[in-house]
Coordinates of C-alpha atoms and ligand atoms in Angstrom, one line a residue:
M9 CA 75.9 51.5 -27.5
K10 CA 73.2 51.5 -24.8
T11 CA 73.7 51.9 -21.0
I12 CA 71.1 50.9 -18.5
T13 CA 71.7 51.8 -14.8
V14 CA 70.3 49.4 -12.3
N15 CA 69.5 51.0 -8.9
A16 CA 69.2 47.9 -6.6
S17 CA 71.1 47.4 -3.3
K18 CA 74.0 48.3 -5.5
T19 CA 73.9 50.8 -8.4
Y20 CA 75.6 49.5 -11.5
D21 CA 75.6 50.0 -15.3
V22 CA 74.7 47.4 -17.9
I23 CA 76.5 48.4 -21.1
I24 CA 75.3 46.8 -24.4
G25 CA 77.0 47.3 -27.7
S26 CA 79.4 46.2 -30.4
G27 CA 83.2 46.0 -29.7
L28 CA 83.0 46.5 -26.0
I29 CA 85.6 43.9 -25.0
S30 CA 88.3 46.1 -26.5
S31 CA 87.0 49.0 -24.5
L32 CA 87.1 47.2 -21.2
P33 CA 89.9 49.3 -19.6
T34 CA 87.9 52.5 -20.1
L35 CA 84.6 50.8 -19.0
L36 CA 86.3 49.4 -15.8
K37 CA 87.9 52.8 -15.1
N38 CA 84.6 54.6 -15.5
A39 CA 83.0 52.2 -13.1
K40 CA 86.0 52.8 -10.7
I41 CA 86.9 49.1 -10.8
D42 CA 90.6 48.4 -10.1
G43 CA 92.6 45.7 -8.4
K44 CA 93.6 42.3 -9.5
L45 CA 91.2 40.4 -11.8
A46 CA 90.2 36.7 -11.3
I47 CA 88.8 35.9 -14.8
V48 CA 86.5 32.8 -14.6
T49 CA 85.6 31.4 -18.0
D50 CA 85.0 28.1 -19.7
K51 CA 86.9 26.2 -22.4
T52 CA 84.7 27.2 -25.3
V53 CA 84.7 30.9 -24.5
H54 CA 88.4 30.8 -23.7
S55 CA 89.2 29.2 -27.1
L56 CA 87.0 31.7 -29.0
Y57 CA 87.6 35.0 -27.1
G58 CA 90.3 34.4 -24.5
D59 CA 93.1 36.0 -26.5
K60 CA 90.9 39.0 -27.3
L61 CA 90.1 39.5 -23.6
I62 CA 93.6 39.1 -22.4
L63 CA 94.8 41.6 -25.1
A64 CA 92.2 44.1 -24.0
L65 CA 93.3 43.7 -20.3
L66 CA 97.0 44.0 -21.0
G67 CA 98.4 46.0 -18.1
Y68 CA 96.0 44.5 -15.6
D69 CA 97.2 42.0 -13.0
Y70 CA 95.0 38.9 -13.6
S71 CA 94.7 35.2 -13.0
L72 CA 92.6 33.0 -15.3
Y73 CA 90.5 30.1 -14.2
V74 CA 89.2 28.0 -17.2
S75 CA 86.4 25.6 -16.2
E76 CA 85.2 22.7 -18.3
G77 CA 81.9 24.4 -18.8
G78 CA 78.4 22.8 -19.1
E79 CA 75.8 22.4 -16.4
E80 CA 78.0 19.8 -14.6
C81 CA 80.5 22.5 -13.7
K82 CA 77.8 24.5 -11.9
S83 CA 78.5 22.4 -8.8
G84 CA 79.6 22.7 -5.2
A85 CA 82.9 21.0 -6.1
E86 CA 83.7 23.5 -8.9
F87 CA 82.6 26.4 -6.6
L88 CA 85.2 25.2 -4.0
N89 CA 87.8 24.7 -6.7
I90 CA 87.5 28.4 -7.7
L91 CA 87.5 29.6 -4.1
E92 CA 90.7 27.6 -3.5
F93 CA 92.1 29.1 -6.7
L94 CA 91.5 32.6 -5.5
A95 CA 93.1 31.8 -2.1
E96 CA 96.1 30.2 -3.8
N97 CA 96.6 33.2 -6.0
E98 CA 96.3 35.5 -2.9
F99 CA 93.3 37.5 -4.0
T100 CA 92.2 40.1 -1.5
R101 CA 89.1 42.0 -0.7
S102 CA 90.1 44.8 -3.0
D103 CA 90.3 42.4 -6.0
V104 CA 87.6 41.5 -8.5
V105 CA 86.0 38.4 -9.9
V106 CA 85.2 38.6 -13.6
A107 CA 82.7 36.1 -15.1
F108 CA 83.4 35.7 -18.8
G109 CA 80.9 33.3 -20.3
G110 CA 77.3 32.4 -20.4
G111 CA 74.8 31.9 -17.6
I112 CA 76.5 28.9 -16.0
I113 CA 79.8 30.7 -15.6
G114 CA 78.0 33.9 -14.4
D115 CA 76.0 32.1 -11.8
L116 CA 79.1 30.1 -10.6
A117 CA 81.5 33.0 -10.5
G118 CA 79.0 35.3 -9.0
F119 CA 78.4 32.8 -6.1
V120 CA 82.1 32.6 -5.6
A121 CA 82.3 36.4 -5.5
S122 CA 79.6 36.5 -2.9
C123 CA 81.4 34.1 -0.6
Y124 CA 85.1 34.7 -1.1
L125 CA 86.3 36.7 1.9
R126 CA 82.6 37.3 2.6
G127 CA 82.2 39.1 -0.7
V128 CA 84.4 40.8 -3.4
R129 CA 83.5 42.9 -6.4
F130 CA 82.1 41.2 -9.4
V131 CA 82.0 42.0 -13.1
Q132 CA 79.8 40.1 -15.6
I133 CA 80.9 39.9 -19.3
P134 CA 78.1 37.7 -20.6
T135 CA 78.8 35.9 -23.9
T136 CA 75.4 34.3 -24.6
L137 CA 72.2 35.9 -25.6
L138 CA 70.5 34.4 -22.5
A139 CA 73.1 35.7 -20.1
M140 CA 72.9 39.2 -21.8
V141 CA 69.2 39.5 -21.4
D142 CA 68.7 37.7 -18.1
S143 CA 71.2 36.0 -15.9
S144 CA 74.0 38.6 -15.9
V145 CA 71.6 41.2 -14.5
G146 CA 69.9 41.2 -11.1
G147 CA 72.3 39.4 -8.9
K148 CA 71.0 35.8 -8.8
T149 CA 74.0 33.5 -8.4
A150 CA 73.9 29.8 -7.6
V151 CA 75.2 26.2 -8.1
N152 CA 73.1 23.1 -8.5
L153 CA 72.6 20.4 -5.9
K154 CA 71.7 16.8 -6.5
A155 CA 68.1 17.6 -5.6
G156 CA 67.8 20.3 -8.2
K157 CA 68.9 23.4 -10.1
N158 CA 70.2 26.5 -8.3
L159 CA 69.4 25.2 -4.9
A160 CA 72.4 26.8 -3.2
G161 CA 73.2 30.4 -4.0
A162 CA 73.1 34.1 -3.0
F163 CA 72.0 37.4 -4.2
C164 CA 75.1 39.2 -5.3
Q165 CA 74.6 42.2 -7.6
P166 CA 77.5 42.8 -10.1
D167 CA 79.4 46.0 -10.1
L168 CA 79.3 46.2 -13.9
V169 CA 77.9 44.3 -16.8
V170 CA 79.5 44.5 -20.2
A171 CA 77.6 42.8 -23.0
D172 CA 79.6 42.9 -26.2
T173 CA 77.1 41.9 -28.9
D174 CA 80.0 41.0 -31.4
V175 CA 80.4 37.7 -29.5
L176 CA 76.9 36.6 -30.5
S177 CA 78.2 35.9 -34.0
T178 CA 79.7 32.6 -32.9
L179 CA 76.8 31.6 -30.7
S180 CA 75.6 28.0 -31.4
T181 CA 72.1 27.6 -32.8
D182 CA 71.1 25.9 -29.5
D183 CA 72.4 28.8 -27.4
F184 CA 70.7 31.4 -29.7
K185 CA 67.4 29.5 -29.2
C186 CA 67.9 29.5 -25.4
G187 CA 68.3 33.3 -25.5
M188 CA 65.2 33.6 -27.6
G189 CA 63.2 31.6 -25.1
E190 CA 64.0 34.1 -22.4
I191 CA 63.4 37.1 -24.7
I192 CA 60.0 35.8 -25.7
K193 CA 59.2 35.4 -22.0
Y194 CA 59.8 39.1 -21.4
G195 CA 57.5 40.0 -24.2
M196 CA 54.8 37.6 -23.0
I197 CA 54.7 38.8 -19.4
F198 CA 55.5 42.5 -19.7
D199 CA 55.5 44.0 -23.2
E200 CA 53.3 43.4 -26.2
N201 CA 55.4 45.9 -28.3
L202 CA 58.5 43.7 -27.6
L203 CA 56.6 40.7 -29.0
D204 CA 56.0 42.7 -32.3
L205 CA 59.7 43.6 -32.4
I206 CA 60.7 39.9 -31.8
A207 CA 58.3 38.9 -34.6
K208 CA 60.1 41.2 -37.0
G209 CA 63.4 39.4 -36.4
M210 CA 66.6 39.8 -34.4
N211 CA 68.9 40.8 -37.3
D212 CA 68.4 44.5 -37.3
N213 CA 67.0 44.8 -33.9
S214 CA 69.2 42.8 -31.6
E215 CA 70.8 45.6 -29.6
E216 CA 67.3 47.2 -29.1
I217 CA 65.7 43.9 -28.1
I218 CA 68.5 43.1 -25.6
A219 CA 68.4 46.6 -24.1
R220 CA 64.6 46.4 -23.8
C221 CA 64.8 43.1 -22.0
V222 CA 67.5 44.4 -19.6
D223 CA 65.4 47.5 -18.9
L224 CA 62.4 45.3 -18.1
K225 CA 64.5 43.3 -15.8
R226 CA 65.9 46.5 -14.2
I227 CA 62.3 47.6 -13.4
V228 CA 61.5 44.3 -11.7
V229 CA 64.8 44.0 -9.8
E230 CA 64.6 47.6 -8.5
K231 CA 61.1 46.8 -7.2
D232 CA 61.8 43.4 -5.8
E233 CA 65.5 42.5 -5.7
K234 CA 65.0 39.4 -3.4
D235 CA 62.3 37.7 -5.4
H236 CA 59.4 38.0 -2.9
G237 CA 57.0 39.8 -5.3
D238 CA 57.1 41.1 -8.8
R239 CA 60.4 39.4 -9.7
Q240 CA 58.5 36.2 -9.6
F241 CA 57.0 37.2 -13.0
L242 CA 60.4 36.4 -14.5
N243 CA 59.7 32.8 -13.5
F244 CA 57.1 32.3 -16.2
G245 CA 57.6 28.8 -17.5
H246 CA 60.5 28.3 -15.1
T247 CA 59.1 25.8 -12.6
L248 CA 58.3 23.4 -15.3
A249 CA 61.6 24.3 -17.1
H250 CA 63.7 23.3 -14.2
A251 CA 61.7 20.0 -13.9
I252 CA 62.3 19.4 -17.7
E253 CA 66.0 20.1 -17.3
K254 CA 66.3 17.7 -14.4
Q255 CA 64.3 15.0 -16.0
T256 CA 66.3 15.1 -19.2
N257 CA 69.6 15.4 -17.3
F258 CA 70.0 18.9 -18.9
A259 CA 69.8 17.5 -22.4
I260 CA 67.2 20.2 -23.0
P261 CA 69.0 23.4 -22.1
H262 CA 67.4 26.1 -19.9
G263 CA 66.0 28.6 -22.5
Q264 CA 64.5 25.8 -24.5
A265 CA 63.0 24.2 -21.4
V266 CA 61.5 27.6 -20.6
A267 CA 59.9 27.7 -24.0
I268 CA 58.2 24.3 -23.3
G269 CA 57.3 25.4 -19.8
M270 CA 55.6 28.6 -21.1
R271 CA 53.8 26.6 -23.7
I272 CA 52.4 24.1 -21.2
I273 CA 51.2 26.8 -18.8
T274 CA 49.7 28.9 -21.6
A275 CA 47.9 25.9 -23.1
I276 CA 46.4 25.1 -19.7
A277 CA 45.5 28.8 -19.1
V278 CA 43.6 28.8 -22.4
K279 CA 41.7 25.6 -21.4
R280 CA 40.8 27.1 -18.1
G281 CA 39.7 30.5 -19.6
I282 CA 42.5 32.5 -17.9
C283 CA 43.6 33.8 -21.3
K284 CA 42.2 33.8 -24.8
A285 CA 43.4 31.3 -27.5
E286 CA 45.1 34.1 -29.4
V287 CA 47.7 34.4 -26.6
L288 CA 48.8 30.8 -27.3
T289 CA 48.8 31.5 -31.1
V290 CA 51.2 34.5 -30.6
L291 CA 53.4 32.3 -28.4
D292 CA 53.3 29.4 -30.8
N293 CA 54.2 31.6 -33.8
L294 CA 57.2 33.0 -32.0
L295 CA 58.4 29.6 -30.7
E296 CA 58.1 28.3 -34.3
K297 CA 59.8 31.3 -35.8
Y298 CA 62.9 30.8 -33.6
G299 CA 62.9 26.9 -33.8
L300 CA 62.0 26.5 -30.2
P301 CA 60.5 23.3 -28.9
K302 CA 56.8 23.4 -27.9
S303 CA 56.4 20.1 -26.1
I304 CA 58.4 17.2 -24.6
D305 CA 57.8 13.5 -24.2
I306 CA 57.4 13.6 -20.4
D307 CA 53.9 13.4 -18.9
N308 CA 52.7 16.3 -16.8
A309 CA 52.4 14.1 -13.7
T310 CA 56.1 13.3 -13.8
L311 CA 56.9 17.0 -14.3
Y312 CA 54.7 17.9 -11.4
K313 CA 56.6 15.5 -9.0
T314 CA 59.9 17.0 -10.0
T315 CA 58.5 20.6 -9.4
T316 CA 57.8 19.8 -5.7
V317 CA 61.6 20.2 -4.9
D318 CA 61.9 23.4 -6.9
K319 CA 63.2 26.3 -4.8
K320 CA 60.2 28.4 -5.8
R321 CA 58.1 26.2 -3.6
K322 CA 57.4 27.9 -0.3
G323 CA 56.1 25.6 2.4
N324 CA 53.0 24.0 1.0
S325 CA 52.5 26.4 -1.9
I326 CA 54.0 27.6 -5.1
T327 CA 53.6 30.8 -7.0
V328 CA 52.7 30.3 -10.7
V329 CA 52.9 32.9 -13.4
L330 CA 49.8 32.8 -15.6
P331 CA 49.4 34.7 -18.9
E332 CA 46.4 37.0 -19.1
H333 CA 46.9 38.8 -22.3
C334 CA 49.9 39.2 -24.7
G335 CA 52.3 41.3 -22.6
K336 CA 50.5 40.8 -19.3
A337 CA 50.6 38.1 -16.7
V338 CA 49.4 37.5 -13.2
L339 CA 50.9 35.7 -10.2
K340 CA 48.8 33.0 -8.6
K341 CA 49.8 31.4 -5.3
M342 CA 48.6 27.8 -5.4
K343 CA 48.6 25.1 -2.7
I344 CA 50.6 22.1 -3.9
D345 CA 47.5 20.1 -4.4
E346 CA 46.0 22.9 -6.5
W347 CA 49.2 23.0 -8.6
K348 CA 49.0 19.3 -9.0
E349 CA 45.5 19.5 -10.2
F350 CA 46.3 22.5 -12.5
I351 CA 49.1 20.6 -14.2
T352 CA 47.8 17.1 -14.3
E353 CA 44.1 17.5 -14.8
A354 CA 43.8 20.3 -17.3
Ligands
LIG416 N1 66.0 34.7 -14.1 C1 65.0 35.1 -13.2 C2 65.5 36.2 -12.3 O1 66.6 36.7 -12.4 O2 64.8 36.5 -11.4

């Protein structure tokens, strides 16, 4: 078991290890989290692990909200449904929202926790690799709007994150790939040693790799919780990824879209002499090893147009993460015209 303590506007532990769901009462007690629990989950996670969670939480007063799941439930309508559910079940300020699922459930339930009664405590129990290494840590919560992904949301740090690695055994191949997309991202922007570890394989190293990613995220979030500076490094490949997700109506899931986004940016960076070709080779080898897509049948001009409504756009400019070496990236603020040229005329 590994524990990483995040010292952001709130201090909280991220606990990673095998069998942690069964230890939830102790972990909640250690974190001084009591009160009634509003468990928000989706149908898939509920059918696989609902009984296990409920058994572990025997003795707790809880209400269970089971969402359909999928990107479509990350909506304003579902957000309001859960708020109404909390009110109907008379949840108070001393109670706790528990997100039990992947990144979609974490983002949705976290946004609910940030708004219900102007904010209640919030526990993340991520059940996908992507949620363990990225979305459950750092307090970004959101729902999608028609115009794009994550366009309404709030920063709401959790009070505790419990990542039980046992649940990864039932992860679908697609979800595993999505997690690997984000894990490779951490290596590419921050940590060449992590790239070596990823190249060795996840089987014997998964707890170490997850903990390393969480620790890299901790460092960034502690420096720049509100995403004005270094946290933007985590957006490597993401501006294009969000455009790909939108263009494909989410048929390409987030982590796989990130893989394509990183690949497009890195290929352009090589062409423009920003990084050496070997950086692209390392990225390609890892994407291939984990069965991640490297391209998509949408032209860059179309992708560019979709990126102009991305929330990472600030006024007339956008900050792009560019790879410099393996394990090192730079932030480059580009005017929208410069970004258009970068993407479409490489
Ligand atoms: N997933 C990017 C971030 O948390 O900033």
